[in-house]
Protein backbone atom coordinates (compact mmCIF):
# COMPACT_ATOMS: atom_id res chain seq x y z
CA UNK A 1 0.00 0.00 0.00
CA UNK A 2 1.29 3.43 -0.93
CA UNK A 3 2.04 5.83 1.92
CA UNK A 4 -0.55 8.31 0.60
CA UNK A 5 -3.32 5.71 0.66
CA UNK A 6 -2.31 4.51 4.11
CA UNK A 7 -2.32 8.11 5.33
CA UNK A 8 -5.73 8.79 3.77
CA UNK A 9 -7.16 5.68 5.43
CA UNK A 10 -5.80 6.78 8.78
CA UNK A 11 -7.41 10.23 8.38
CA UNK A 12 -10.75 8.64 7.47
CA UNK A 13 -10.68 6.39 10.53
CA UNK A 14 -9.78 9.32 12.75
CA UNK A 15 -12.64 11.34 11.26
CA UNK A 16 -15.11 8.53 11.94
CA UNK A 17 -13.89 8.23 15.52
CA UNK A 18 -14.38 11.99 16.02
CA UNK A 19 -17.94 11.80 14.66
CA UNK A 20 -18.81 8.83 16.89
CA UNK A 21 -17.38 10.52 19.97
CA UNK A 22 -19.35 13.67 19.15
CA UNK A 23 -22.61 11.71 18.81
CA UNK A 24 -21.93 9.89 22.08
CA UNK A 25 -21.07 13.13 23.88
CA UNK A 26 -24.15 14.93 22.53
CA UNK A 27 -26.33 11.96 23.44
CA UNK A 28 -25.14 11.99 27.05
CA UNK A 29 -25.62 15.76 27.29
CA UNK A 30 -29.13 15.49 25.84
CA UNK A 31 -29.91 12.54 28.10
CA UNK A 32 -28.95 14.63 31.12
CA UNK A 33 -31.14 17.50 29.93
CA UNK A 34 -34.15 15.20 29.46
CA UNK A 35 -34.07 14.52 33.20
CA UNK A 36 -35.16 18.15 33.83
CA UNK A 37 -38.59 17.94 32.10
CA UNK A 38 -38.97 14.42 33.46
CA UNK A 39 -38.57 15.66 37.04
CA UNK A 40 -40.91 18.62 36.45
CA UNK A 41 -43.47 16.25 34.94
CA UNK A 42 -43.10 13.85 37.87
CA UNK A 43 -43.63 16.65 40.40
CA UNK A 44 -46.82 17.71 38.63
CA UNK A 45 -47.86 14.07 38.33
CA UNK A 46 -47.49 13.54 42.07
CA UNK A 47 -49.98 16.35 42.71
CA UNK A 48 -52.39 15.27 39.95
CA UNK A 49 -55.63 13.53 40.83
CA UNK A 50 -55.58 10.29 38.85
CA UNK A 51 -58.96 9.15 40.13
CA UNK A 52 -60.11 8.84 36.54
CA UNK A 53 -57.83 5.82 36.16
CA UNK A 54 -59.93 3.91 38.70
CA UNK A 55 -62.94 4.49 36.45
CA UNK A 56 -61.08 3.44 33.33
CA UNK A 57 -58.21 1.15 34.45
CA UNK A 58 -57.80 -0.29 30.96
CA UNK A 59 -58.61 2.62 28.66
CA UNK A 60 -56.44 5.09 30.59
CA UNK A 61 -53.14 3.25 30.02
CA UNK A 62 -54.10 2.43 26.42
CA UNK A 63 -54.86 6.07 25.64
CA UNK A 64 -51.62 7.12 27.28
CA UNK A 65 -49.74 4.51 25.24
CA UNK A 66 -51.28 5.96 22.07
CA UNK A 67 -50.23 9.49 23.08
CA UNK A 68 -46.67 8.36 23.80
CA UNK A 69 -46.47 6.48 20.50
CA UNK A 70 -47.68 9.60 18.69
CA UNK A 71 -44.95 11.69 20.32
CA UNK A 72 -42.37 9.02 19.49
CA UNK A 73 -43.43 9.15 15.85
CA UNK A 74 -43.18 12.96 15.95
CA UNK A 75 -39.65 12.84 17.36
CA UNK A 76 -38.59 10.33 14.71
CA UNK A 77 -40.13 12.38 11.88
CA UNK A 78 -38.41 15.63 13.00
CA UNK A 79 -35.16 14.16 14.35
CA UNK A 80 -33.00 16.33 12.08
CA UNK A 81 -34.52 19.64 13.20
CA UNK A 82 -34.96 21.74 16.32
CA UNK A 83 -38.57 20.51 16.47
CA UNK A 84 -37.24 17.02 17.13
CA UNK A 85 -35.51 18.29 20.29
CA UNK A 86 -38.66 20.16 21.36
CA UNK A 87 -40.82 17.05 20.91
CA UNK A 88 -38.20 14.95 22.73
CA UNK A 89 -38.44 17.26 25.75
CA UNK A 90 -42.24 17.24 25.51
CA UNK A 91 -42.18 13.44 25.45
CA UNK A 92 -39.97 13.26 28.54
CA UNK A 93 -42.23 15.75 30.36
CA UNK A 94 -45.31 13.63 29.61
CA UNK A 95 -43.41 10.48 30.58
CA UNK A 96 -42.49 12.11 33.89
CA UNK A 97 -46.10 13.14 34.50
CA UNK A 98 -47.22 9.57 33.81
CA UNK A 99 -44.97 8.42 36.65
CA UNK A 100 -47.41 10.21 38.98
CA UNK A 101 -49.68 7.26 39.85
CA UNK A 102 -46.74 4.97 40.59
CA UNK A 103 -44.94 7.58 42.71
CA UNK A 104 -48.13 8.38 44.61
CA UNK A 105 -48.61 4.68 45.31
CA UNK A 106 -44.98 4.29 46.39
CA UNK A 107 -45.21 7.20 48.83
CA UNK A 108 -48.02 5.42 50.69
CA UNK A 109 -45.36 3.02 51.97
CA UNK A 110 -43.32 3.96 55.04
CA UNK A 111 -40.12 3.43 53.08
CA UNK A 112 -41.57 4.56 49.75
CA UNK A 113 -39.23 7.54 49.29
CA UNK A 114 -36.25 5.32 50.06
CA UNK A 115 -37.37 2.72 47.53
CA UNK A 116 -37.81 5.40 44.86
CA UNK A 117 -34.25 6.54 45.53
CA UNK A 118 -33.01 2.95 45.45
CA UNK A 119 -34.70 2.32 42.10
CA UNK A 120 -33.17 5.53 40.69
CA UNK A 121 -29.71 4.60 42.01
CA UNK A 122 -30.03 1.05 40.68
CA UNK A 123 -31.03 2.39 37.27
CA UNK A 124 -28.01 4.69 37.24
CA UNK A 125 -25.62 1.92 38.28
CA UNK A 126 -26.91 -0.43 35.59
CA UNK A 127 -26.67 2.29 32.95
CA UNK A 128 -23.12 3.39 33.79
CA UNK A 129 -21.91 -0.20 34.03
CA UNK A 130 -23.38 -1.32 30.71
CA UNK A 131 -22.54 1.94 28.91
CA UNK A 132 -18.97 1.62 30.20
CA UNK A 133 -18.71 -1.95 28.92
CA UNK A 134 -19.98 -0.96 25.46
CA UNK A 135 -17.73 2.11 25.29
CA UNK A 136 -14.51 0.56 26.58
CA UNK A 137 -14.70 -2.78 24.77
CA UNK A 138 -16.17 -1.25 21.57
CA UNK A 139 -17.70 -4.68 20.96
CA UNK A 140 -20.56 -4.76 18.46
CA UNK A 141 -23.67 -6.01 20.25
CA UNK A 142 -25.74 -5.82 17.07
CA UNK A 143 -26.30 -9.57 17.26
CA UNK A 144 -28.79 -8.85 20.08
CA UNK A 145 -31.14 -6.85 17.84
CA UNK A 146 -33.54 -9.60 16.78
CA UNK A 147 -33.68 -11.10 20.27
CA UNK A 148 -34.42 -7.71 21.82
CA UNK A 149 -37.06 -6.85 19.24
CA UNK A 150 -38.92 -10.14 19.73
CA UNK A 151 -38.63 -9.74 23.50
CA UNK A 152 -40.04 -6.21 23.32
CA UNK A 153 -43.02 -7.30 21.22
CA UNK A 154 -43.79 -10.16 23.62
CA UNK A 155 -43.39 -7.84 26.61
CA UNK A 156 -45.85 -5.31 25.14
CA UNK A 157 -48.38 -8.06 24.37
CA UNK A 158 -48.03 -9.49 27.88
CA UNK A 159 -48.38 -6.04 29.46
CA UNK A 160 -51.54 -5.24 27.50
CA UNK A 161 -52.99 -8.68 28.29
CA UNK A 162 -52.30 -8.16 31.98
CA UNK A 163 -54.34 -4.94 31.89
CA UNK A 164 -57.39 -7.19 31.42
CA UNK A 165 -56.39 -10.06 33.72
CA UNK A 166 -54.62 -7.99 36.42
CA UNK A 167 -52.62 -10.93 37.80
CA UNK A 168 -50.06 -9.78 40.43
CA UNK A 169 -47.69 -12.71 39.78
CA UNK A 170 -47.73 -12.00 36.04
CA UNK A 171 -47.11 -8.31 36.72
CA UNK A 172 -44.01 -9.13 38.77
CA UNK A 173 -42.77 -11.53 36.10
CA UNK A 174 -43.23 -8.84 33.44
CA UNK A 175 -41.22 -6.35 35.53
CA UNK A 176 -38.41 -8.87 36.08
CA UNK A 177 -38.21 -9.62 32.35
CA UNK A 178 -38.32 -5.88 31.61
CA UNK A 179 -35.26 -5.27 33.81
CA UNK A 180 -33.27 -7.81 31.78
CA UNK A 181 -34.67 -6.70 28.43
CA UNK A 182 -34.05 -2.96 28.84
CA UNK A 183 -30.61 -3.60 30.29
CA UNK A 184 -29.93 -5.38 27.02
CA UNK A 185 -31.27 -2.41 25.07
CA UNK A 186 -28.88 -0.06 26.89
CA UNK A 187 -25.94 -2.26 25.91
CA UNK A 188 -27.23 -2.48 22.33
CA UNK A 189 -27.98 1.26 21.92
CA UNK A 190 -24.67 2.51 23.33
CA UNK A 191 -22.83 -0.07 21.23
CA UNK A 192 -24.57 1.23 18.09
CA UNK A 193 -23.37 4.76 18.82
CA UNK A 194 -19.80 3.65 19.60
CA UNK A 195 -19.62 1.57 16.42
CA UNK A 196 -21.23 4.15 14.15
CA UNK A 197 -24.61 2.46 13.73
CA UNK A 198 -26.50 5.47 15.11
CA UNK A 199 -25.40 8.96 14.07
CA UNK A 200 -28.45 10.99 15.14
CA UNK A 201 -28.13 12.00 18.79
CA UNK A 202 -31.85 12.82 19.12
CA UNK A 203 -32.83 9.25 18.25
CA UNK A 204 -29.92 7.87 20.28
CA UNK A 205 -31.12 9.85 23.29
CA UNK A 206 -34.70 8.68 22.80
CA UNK A 207 -33.66 5.03 22.68
CA UNK A 208 -31.56 5.18 25.83
CA UNK A 209 -34.15 7.32 27.65
CA UNK A 210 -36.88 4.76 27.00
CA UNK A 211 -34.66 1.99 28.36
CA UNK A 212 -33.84 3.99 31.50
CA UNK A 213 -37.49 4.93 32.03
CA UNK A 214 -38.74 1.36 31.77
CA UNK A 215 -35.82 0.07 33.81
CA UNK A 216 -36.63 2.51 36.63
CA UNK A 217 -40.35 1.71 36.71
CA UNK A 218 -39.69 -2.04 36.62
CA UNK A 219 -37.15 -1.87 39.43
CA UNK A 220 -39.46 0.29 41.53
CA UNK A 221 -42.35 -2.12 40.99
CA UNK A 222 -40.22 -5.05 42.14
CA UNK A 223 -38.86 -3.16 45.15
CA UNK A 224 -42.35 -2.12 46.26
CA UNK A 225 -43.60 -5.68 45.93
CA UNK A 226 -40.77 -7.29 47.88
CA UNK A 227 -39.50 -4.55 50.19
CA UNK A 228 -42.39 -2.13 50.64
CA UNK A 229 -43.38 -1.45 54.26
CA UNK A 230 -46.99 -0.45 54.60
CA UNK A 231 -48.05 2.00 57.31
PDB file of C-alpha atoms in Angstrom:
ATOM      1  CA  UNK A   1       0.000   0.000   0.000  1.00  0.00           C
ATOM      2  CA  UNK A   2       1.287   3.434  -0.929  1.00  0.00           C
ATOM      3  CA  UNK A   3       2.044   5.828   1.924  1.00  0.00           C
ATOM      4  CA  UNK A   4      -0.546   8.313   0.596  1.00  0.00           C
ATOM      5  CA  UNK A   5      -3.321   5.706   0.661  1.00  0.00           C
ATOM      6  CA  UNK A   6      -2.312   4.510   4.107  1.00  0.00           C
ATOM      7  CA  UNK A   7      -2.317   8.113   5.335  1.00  0.00           C
ATOM      8  CA  UNK A   8      -5.734   8.786   3.772  1.00  0.00           C
ATOM      9  CA  UNK A   9      -7.162   5.683   5.428  1.00  0.00           C
ATOM     10  CA  UNK A  10      -5.796   6.783   8.777  1.00  0.00           C
ATOM     11  CA  UNK A  11      -7.406  10.227   8.379  1.00  0.00           C
ATOM     12  CA  UNK A  12     -10.752   8.638   7.467  1.00  0.00           C
ATOM     13  CA  UNK A  13     -10.680   6.390  10.531  1.00  0.00           C
ATOM     14  CA  UNK A  14      -9.777   9.321  12.748  1.00  0.00           C
ATOM     15  CA  UNK A  15     -12.636  11.338  11.257  1.00  0.00           C
ATOM     16  CA  UNK A  16     -15.112   8.534  11.937  1.00  0.00           C
ATOM     17  CA  UNK A  17     -13.888   8.234  15.515  1.00  0.00           C
ATOM     18  CA  UNK A  18     -14.378  11.987  16.024  1.00  0.00           C
ATOM     19  CA  UNK A  19     -17.940  11.802  14.665  1.00  0.00           C
ATOM     20  CA  UNK A  20     -18.808   8.832  16.888  1.00  0.00           C
ATOM     21  CA  UNK A  21     -17.382  10.518  19.971  1.00  0.00           C
ATOM     22  CA  UNK A  22     -19.355  13.665  19.152  1.00  0.00           C
ATOM     23  CA  UNK A  23     -22.609  11.711  18.811  1.00  0.00           C
ATOM     24  CA  UNK A  24     -21.926   9.891  22.081  1.00  0.00           C
ATOM     25  CA  UNK A  25     -21.073  13.125  23.883  1.00  0.00           C
ATOM     26  CA  UNK A  26     -24.150  14.929  22.534  1.00  0.00           C
ATOM     27  CA  UNK A  27     -26.332  11.964  23.440  1.00  0.00           C
ATOM     28  CA  UNK A  28     -25.141  11.985  27.050  1.00  0.00           C
ATOM     29  CA  UNK A  29     -25.623  15.756  27.291  1.00  0.00           C
ATOM     30  CA  UNK A  30     -29.129  15.491  25.836  1.00  0.00           C
ATOM     31  CA  UNK A  31     -29.913  12.544  28.095  1.00  0.00           C
ATOM     32  CA  UNK A  32     -28.946  14.629  31.117  1.00  0.00           C
ATOM     33  CA  UNK A  33     -31.142  17.505  29.927  1.00  0.00           C
ATOM     34  CA  UNK A  34     -34.148  15.204  29.462  1.00  0.00           C
ATOM     35  CA  UNK A  35     -34.074  14.525  33.200  1.00  0.00           C
ATOM     36  CA  UNK A  36     -35.164  18.147  33.826  1.00  0.00           C
ATOM     37  CA  UNK A  37     -38.589  17.941  32.096  1.00  0.00           C
ATOM     38  CA  UNK A  38     -38.968  14.424  33.461  1.00  0.00           C
ATOM     39  CA  UNK A  39     -38.568  15.664  37.036  1.00  0.00           C
ATOM     40  CA  UNK A  40     -40.907  18.618  36.451  1.00  0.00           C
ATOM     41  CA  UNK A  41     -43.473  16.254  34.941  1.00  0.00           C
ATOM     42  CA  UNK A  42     -43.098  13.854  37.866  1.00  0.00           C
ATOM     43  CA  UNK A  43     -43.629  16.654  40.400  1.00  0.00           C
ATOM     44  CA  UNK A  44     -46.815  17.710  38.626  1.00  0.00           C
ATOM     45  CA  UNK A  45     -47.856  14.070  38.327  1.00  0.00           C
ATOM     46  CA  UNK A  46     -47.487  13.535  42.073  1.00  0.00           C
ATOM     47  CA  UNK A  47     -49.977  16.349  42.708  1.00  0.00           C
ATOM     48  CA  UNK A  48     -52.391  15.275  39.948  1.00  0.00           C
ATOM     49  CA  UNK A  49     -55.627  13.531  40.833  1.00  0.00           C
ATOM     50  CA  UNK A  50     -55.581  10.292  38.850  1.00  0.00           C
ATOM     51  CA  UNK A  51     -58.960   9.146  40.132  1.00  0.00           C
ATOM     52  CA  UNK A  52     -60.115   8.836  36.536  1.00  0.00           C
ATOM     53  CA  UNK A  53     -57.826   5.819  36.163  1.00  0.00           C
ATOM     54  CA  UNK A  54     -59.931   3.912  38.703  1.00  0.00           C
ATOM     55  CA  UNK A  55     -62.939   4.485  36.454  1.00  0.00           C
ATOM     56  CA  UNK A  56     -61.075   3.438  33.326  1.00  0.00           C
ATOM     57  CA  UNK A  57     -58.214   1.155  34.451  1.00  0.00           C
ATOM     58  CA  UNK A  58     -57.805  -0.285  30.959  1.00  0.00           C
ATOM     59  CA  UNK A  59     -58.613   2.624  28.655  1.00  0.00           C
ATOM     60  CA  UNK A  60     -56.444   5.088  30.595  1.00  0.00           C
ATOM     61  CA  UNK A  61     -53.139   3.255  30.018  1.00  0.00           C
ATOM     62  CA  UNK A  62     -54.101   2.431  26.419  1.00  0.00           C
ATOM     63  CA  UNK A  63     -54.864   6.071  25.635  1.00  0.00           C
ATOM     64  CA  UNK A  64     -51.618   7.115  27.282  1.00  0.00           C
ATOM     65  CA  UNK A  65     -49.742   4.510  25.237  1.00  0.00           C
ATOM     66  CA  UNK A  66     -51.284   5.962  22.068  1.00  0.00           C
ATOM     67  CA  UNK A  67     -50.226   9.491  23.083  1.00  0.00           C
ATOM     68  CA  UNK A  68     -46.675   8.357  23.800  1.00  0.00           C
ATOM     69  CA  UNK A  69     -46.473   6.479  20.501  1.00  0.00           C
ATOM     70  CA  UNK A  70     -47.676   9.601  18.688  1.00  0.00           C
ATOM     71  CA  UNK A  71     -44.955  11.691  20.322  1.00  0.00           C
ATOM     72  CA  UNK A  72     -42.372   9.022  19.490  1.00  0.00           C
ATOM     73  CA  UNK A  73     -43.430   9.155  15.847  1.00  0.00           C
ATOM     74  CA  UNK A  74     -43.176  12.957  15.948  1.00  0.00           C
ATOM     75  CA  UNK A  75     -39.649  12.843  17.359  1.00  0.00           C
ATOM     76  CA  UNK A  76     -38.592  10.330  14.707  1.00  0.00           C
ATOM     77  CA  UNK A  77     -40.128  12.377  11.877  1.00  0.00           C
ATOM     78  CA  UNK A  78     -38.411  15.626  12.996  1.00  0.00           C
ATOM     79  CA  UNK A  79     -35.165  14.160  14.348  1.00  0.00           C
ATOM     80  CA  UNK A  80     -33.001  16.327  12.082  1.00  0.00           C
ATOM     81  CA  UNK A  81     -34.524  19.637  13.195  1.00  0.00           C
ATOM     82  CA  UNK A  82     -34.961  21.737  16.317  1.00  0.00           C
ATOM     83  CA  UNK A  83     -38.575  20.510  16.474  1.00  0.00           C
ATOM     84  CA  UNK A  84     -37.239  17.016  17.133  1.00  0.00           C
ATOM     85  CA  UNK A  85     -35.509  18.287  20.285  1.00  0.00           C
ATOM     86  CA  UNK A  86     -38.663  20.160  21.360  1.00  0.00           C
ATOM     87  CA  UNK A  87     -40.815  17.049  20.907  1.00  0.00           C
ATOM     88  CA  UNK A  88     -38.198  14.954  22.729  1.00  0.00           C
ATOM     89  CA  UNK A  89     -38.438  17.262  25.750  1.00  0.00           C
ATOM     90  CA  UNK A  90     -42.238  17.236  25.512  1.00  0.00           C
ATOM     91  CA  UNK A  91     -42.181  13.438  25.449  1.00  0.00           C
ATOM     92  CA  UNK A  92     -39.975  13.264  28.540  1.00  0.00           C
ATOM     93  CA  UNK A  93     -42.232  15.749  30.364  1.00  0.00           C
ATOM     94  CA  UNK A  94     -45.314  13.635  29.607  1.00  0.00           C
ATOM     95  CA  UNK A  95     -43.411  10.482  30.580  1.00  0.00           C
ATOM     96  CA  UNK A  96     -42.486  12.112  33.890  1.00  0.00           C
ATOM     97  CA  UNK A  97     -46.096  13.140  34.502  1.00  0.00           C
ATOM     98  CA  UNK A  98     -47.215   9.565  33.813  1.00  0.00           C
ATOM     99  CA  UNK A  99     -44.973   8.420  36.653  1.00  0.00           C
ATOM    100  CA  UNK A 100     -47.406  10.213  38.980  1.00  0.00           C
ATOM    101  CA  UNK A 101     -49.681   7.258  39.851  1.00  0.00           C
ATOM    102  CA  UNK A 102     -46.740   4.974  40.590  1.00  0.00           C
ATOM    103  CA  UNK A 103     -44.943   7.579  42.707  1.00  0.00           C
ATOM    104  CA  UNK A 104     -48.133   8.378  44.615  1.00  0.00           C
ATOM    105  CA  UNK A 105     -48.607   4.680  45.306  1.00  0.00           C
ATOM    106  CA  UNK A 106     -44.978   4.289  46.389  1.00  0.00           C
ATOM    107  CA  UNK A 107     -45.210   7.196  48.833  1.00  0.00           C
ATOM    108  CA  UNK A 108     -48.025   5.420  50.688  1.00  0.00           C
ATOM    109  CA  UNK A 109     -45.356   3.015  51.972  1.00  0.00           C
ATOM    110  CA  UNK A 110     -43.319   3.956  55.037  1.00  0.00           C
ATOM    111  CA  UNK A 111     -40.115   3.426  53.080  1.00  0.00           C
ATOM    112  CA  UNK A 112     -41.570   4.561  49.751  1.00  0.00           C
ATOM    113  CA  UNK A 113     -39.235   7.541  49.289  1.00  0.00           C
ATOM    114  CA  UNK A 114     -36.250   5.319  50.063  1.00  0.00           C
ATOM    115  CA  UNK A 115     -37.370   2.718  47.527  1.00  0.00           C
ATOM    116  CA  UNK A 116     -37.814   5.404  44.858  1.00  0.00           C
ATOM    117  CA  UNK A 117     -34.250   6.537  45.531  1.00  0.00           C
ATOM    118  CA  UNK A 118     -33.007   2.950  45.454  1.00  0.00           C
ATOM    119  CA  UNK A 119     -34.698   2.321  42.098  1.00  0.00           C
ATOM    120  CA  UNK A 120     -33.169   5.526  40.692  1.00  0.00           C
ATOM    121  CA  UNK A 121     -29.714   4.598  42.014  1.00  0.00           C
ATOM    122  CA  UNK A 122     -30.031   1.051  40.683  1.00  0.00           C
ATOM    123  CA  UNK A 123     -31.032   2.386  37.267  1.00  0.00           C
ATOM    124  CA  UNK A 124     -28.013   4.686  37.245  1.00  0.00           C
ATOM    125  CA  UNK A 125     -25.624   1.917  38.279  1.00  0.00           C
ATOM    126  CA  UNK A 126     -26.905  -0.432  35.587  1.00  0.00           C
ATOM    127  CA  UNK A 127     -26.666   2.290  32.949  1.00  0.00           C
ATOM    128  CA  UNK A 128     -23.122   3.394  33.794  1.00  0.00           C
ATOM    129  CA  UNK A 129     -21.913  -0.202  34.034  1.00  0.00           C
ATOM    130  CA  UNK A 130     -23.377  -1.320  30.708  1.00  0.00           C
ATOM    131  CA  UNK A 131     -22.535   1.941  28.911  1.00  0.00           C
ATOM    132  CA  UNK A 132     -18.975   1.617  30.200  1.00  0.00           C
ATOM    133  CA  UNK A 133     -18.708  -1.951  28.920  1.00  0.00           C
ATOM    134  CA  UNK A 134     -19.984  -0.958  25.460  1.00  0.00           C
ATOM    135  CA  UNK A 135     -17.728   2.109  25.288  1.00  0.00           C
ATOM    136  CA  UNK A 136     -14.508   0.562  26.577  1.00  0.00           C
ATOM    137  CA  UNK A 137     -14.700  -2.776  24.773  1.00  0.00           C
ATOM    138  CA  UNK A 138     -16.173  -1.250  21.572  1.00  0.00           C
ATOM    139  CA  UNK A 139     -17.705  -4.677  20.957  1.00  0.00           C
ATOM    140  CA  UNK A 140     -20.558  -4.758  18.461  1.00  0.00           C
ATOM    141  CA  UNK A 141     -23.674  -6.008  20.248  1.00  0.00           C
ATOM    142  CA  UNK A 142     -25.743  -5.820  17.072  1.00  0.00           C
ATOM    143  CA  UNK A 143     -26.305  -9.574  17.256  1.00  0.00           C
ATOM    144  CA  UNK A 144     -28.793  -8.847  20.076  1.00  0.00           C
ATOM    145  CA  UNK A 145     -31.144  -6.851  17.837  1.00  0.00           C
ATOM    146  CA  UNK A 146     -33.541  -9.604  16.785  1.00  0.00           C
ATOM    147  CA  UNK A 147     -33.682 -11.100  20.266  1.00  0.00           C
ATOM    148  CA  UNK A 148     -34.417  -7.708  21.824  1.00  0.00           C
ATOM    149  CA  UNK A 149     -37.064  -6.851  19.236  1.00  0.00           C
ATOM    150  CA  UNK A 150     -38.920 -10.142  19.732  1.00  0.00           C
ATOM    151  CA  UNK A 151     -38.626  -9.743  23.499  1.00  0.00           C
ATOM    152  CA  UNK A 152     -40.038  -6.212  23.319  1.00  0.00           C
ATOM    153  CA  UNK A 153     -43.022  -7.304  21.223  1.00  0.00           C
ATOM    154  CA  UNK A 154     -43.787 -10.160  23.625  1.00  0.00           C
ATOM    155  CA  UNK A 155     -43.395  -7.836  26.612  1.00  0.00           C
ATOM    156  CA  UNK A 156     -45.848  -5.308  25.144  1.00  0.00           C
ATOM    157  CA  UNK A 157     -48.379  -8.056  24.370  1.00  0.00           C
ATOM    158  CA  UNK A 158     -48.027  -9.493  27.884  1.00  0.00           C
ATOM    159  CA  UNK A 159     -48.384  -6.044  29.465  1.00  0.00           C
ATOM    160  CA  UNK A 160     -51.544  -5.242  27.497  1.00  0.00           C
ATOM    161  CA  UNK A 161     -52.994  -8.685  28.293  1.00  0.00           C
ATOM    162  CA  UNK A 162     -52.297  -8.159  31.983  1.00  0.00           C
ATOM    163  CA  UNK A 163     -54.339  -4.945  31.891  1.00  0.00           C
ATOM    164  CA  UNK A 164     -57.385  -7.185  31.419  1.00  0.00           C
ATOM    165  CA  UNK A 165     -56.393 -10.062  33.722  1.00  0.00           C
ATOM    166  CA  UNK A 166     -54.616  -7.994  36.425  1.00  0.00           C
ATOM    167  CA  UNK A 167     -52.621 -10.934  37.798  1.00  0.00           C
ATOM    168  CA  UNK A 168     -50.056  -9.775  40.435  1.00  0.00           C
ATOM    169  CA  UNK A 169     -47.695 -12.705  39.779  1.00  0.00           C
ATOM    170  CA  UNK A 170     -47.726 -11.996  36.044  1.00  0.00           C
ATOM    171  CA  UNK A 171     -47.108  -8.308  36.719  1.00  0.00           C
ATOM    172  CA  UNK A 172     -44.012  -9.129  38.765  1.00  0.00           C
ATOM    173  CA  UNK A 173     -42.770 -11.528  36.095  1.00  0.00           C
ATOM    174  CA  UNK A 174     -43.232  -8.845  33.436  1.00  0.00           C
ATOM    175  CA  UNK A 175     -41.222  -6.353  35.529  1.00  0.00           C
ATOM    176  CA  UNK A 176     -38.413  -8.873  36.078  1.00  0.00           C
ATOM    177  CA  UNK A 177     -38.209  -9.619  32.352  1.00  0.00           C
ATOM    178  CA  UNK A 178     -38.317  -5.882  31.608  1.00  0.00           C
ATOM    179  CA  UNK A 179     -35.257  -5.272  33.805  1.00  0.00           C
ATOM    180  CA  UNK A 180     -33.269  -7.810  31.781  1.00  0.00           C
ATOM    181  CA  UNK A 181     -34.675  -6.695  28.426  1.00  0.00           C
ATOM    182  CA  UNK A 182     -34.054  -2.958  28.837  1.00  0.00           C
ATOM    183  CA  UNK A 183     -30.606  -3.600  30.292  1.00  0.00           C
ATOM    184  CA  UNK A 184     -29.930  -5.381  27.016  1.00  0.00           C
ATOM    185  CA  UNK A 185     -31.272  -2.410  25.072  1.00  0.00           C
ATOM    186  CA  UNK A 186     -28.876  -0.062  26.895  1.00  0.00           C
ATOM    187  CA  UNK A 187     -25.941  -2.257  25.907  1.00  0.00           C
ATOM    188  CA  UNK A 188     -27.225  -2.475  22.329  1.00  0.00           C
ATOM    189  CA  UNK A 189     -27.983   1.261  21.918  1.00  0.00           C
ATOM    190  CA  UNK A 190     -24.668   2.506  23.332  1.00  0.00           C
ATOM    191  CA  UNK A 191     -22.830  -0.073  21.234  1.00  0.00           C
ATOM    192  CA  UNK A 192     -24.567   1.227  18.091  1.00  0.00           C
ATOM    193  CA  UNK A 193     -23.369   4.759  18.822  1.00  0.00           C
ATOM    194  CA  UNK A 194     -19.799   3.653  19.604  1.00  0.00           C
ATOM    195  CA  UNK A 195     -19.616   1.568  16.424  1.00  0.00           C
ATOM    196  CA  UNK A 196     -21.233   4.148  14.146  1.00  0.00           C
ATOM    197  CA  UNK A 197     -24.614   2.458  13.731  1.00  0.00           C
ATOM    198  CA  UNK A 198     -26.499   5.473  15.112  1.00  0.00           C
ATOM    199  CA  UNK A 199     -25.402   8.963  14.067  1.00  0.00           C
ATOM    200  CA  UNK A 200     -28.450  10.992  15.138  1.00  0.00           C
ATOM    201  CA  UNK A 201     -28.133  11.999  18.787  1.00  0.00           C
ATOM    202  CA  UNK A 202     -31.854  12.815  19.122  1.00  0.00           C
ATOM    203  CA  UNK A 203     -32.831   9.253  18.249  1.00  0.00           C
ATOM    204  CA  UNK A 204     -29.923   7.875  20.277  1.00  0.00           C
ATOM    205  CA  UNK A 205     -31.125   9.848  23.294  1.00  0.00           C
ATOM    206  CA  UNK A 206     -34.696   8.682  22.802  1.00  0.00           C
ATOM    207  CA  UNK A 207     -33.665   5.027  22.676  1.00  0.00           C
ATOM    208  CA  UNK A 208     -31.557   5.176  25.833  1.00  0.00           C
ATOM    209  CA  UNK A 209     -34.145   7.317  27.655  1.00  0.00           C
ATOM    210  CA  UNK A 210     -36.881   4.757  27.003  1.00  0.00           C
ATOM    211  CA  UNK A 211     -34.657   1.989  28.356  1.00  0.00           C
ATOM    212  CA  UNK A 212     -33.844   3.993  31.501  1.00  0.00           C
ATOM    213  CA  UNK A 213     -37.494   4.931  32.030  1.00  0.00           C
ATOM    214  CA  UNK A 214     -38.736   1.365  31.774  1.00  0.00           C
ATOM    215  CA  UNK A 215     -35.818   0.069  33.814  1.00  0.00           C
ATOM    216  CA  UNK A 216     -36.630   2.512  36.630  1.00  0.00           C
ATOM    217  CA  UNK A 217     -40.355   1.707  36.710  1.00  0.00           C
ATOM    218  CA  UNK A 218     -39.692  -2.043  36.619  1.00  0.00           C
ATOM    219  CA  UNK A 219     -37.146  -1.873  39.429  1.00  0.00           C
ATOM    220  CA  UNK A 220     -39.462   0.291  41.527  1.00  0.00           C
ATOM    221  CA  UNK A 221     -42.345  -2.121  40.985  1.00  0.00           C
ATOM    222  CA  UNK A 222     -40.221  -5.052  42.145  1.00  0.00           C
ATOM    223  CA  UNK A 223     -38.858  -3.155  45.152  1.00  0.00           C
ATOM    224  CA  UNK A 224     -42.350  -2.121  46.260  1.00  0.00           C
ATOM    225  CA  UNK A 225     -43.597  -5.682  45.929  1.00  0.00           C
ATOM    226  CA  UNK A 226     -40.773  -7.290  47.882  1.00  0.00           C
ATOM    227  CA  UNK A 227     -39.501  -4.545  50.194  1.00  0.00           C
ATOM    228  CA  UNK A 228     -42.395  -2.134  50.638  1.00  0.00           C
ATOM    229  CA  UNK A 229     -43.376  -1.448  54.256  1.00  0.00           C
ATOM    230  CA  UNK A 230     -46.989  -0.445  54.600  1.00  0.00           C
ATOM    231  CA  UNK A 231     -48.054   2.000  57.314  1.00  0.00           C
TER     232      UNK A 231
END
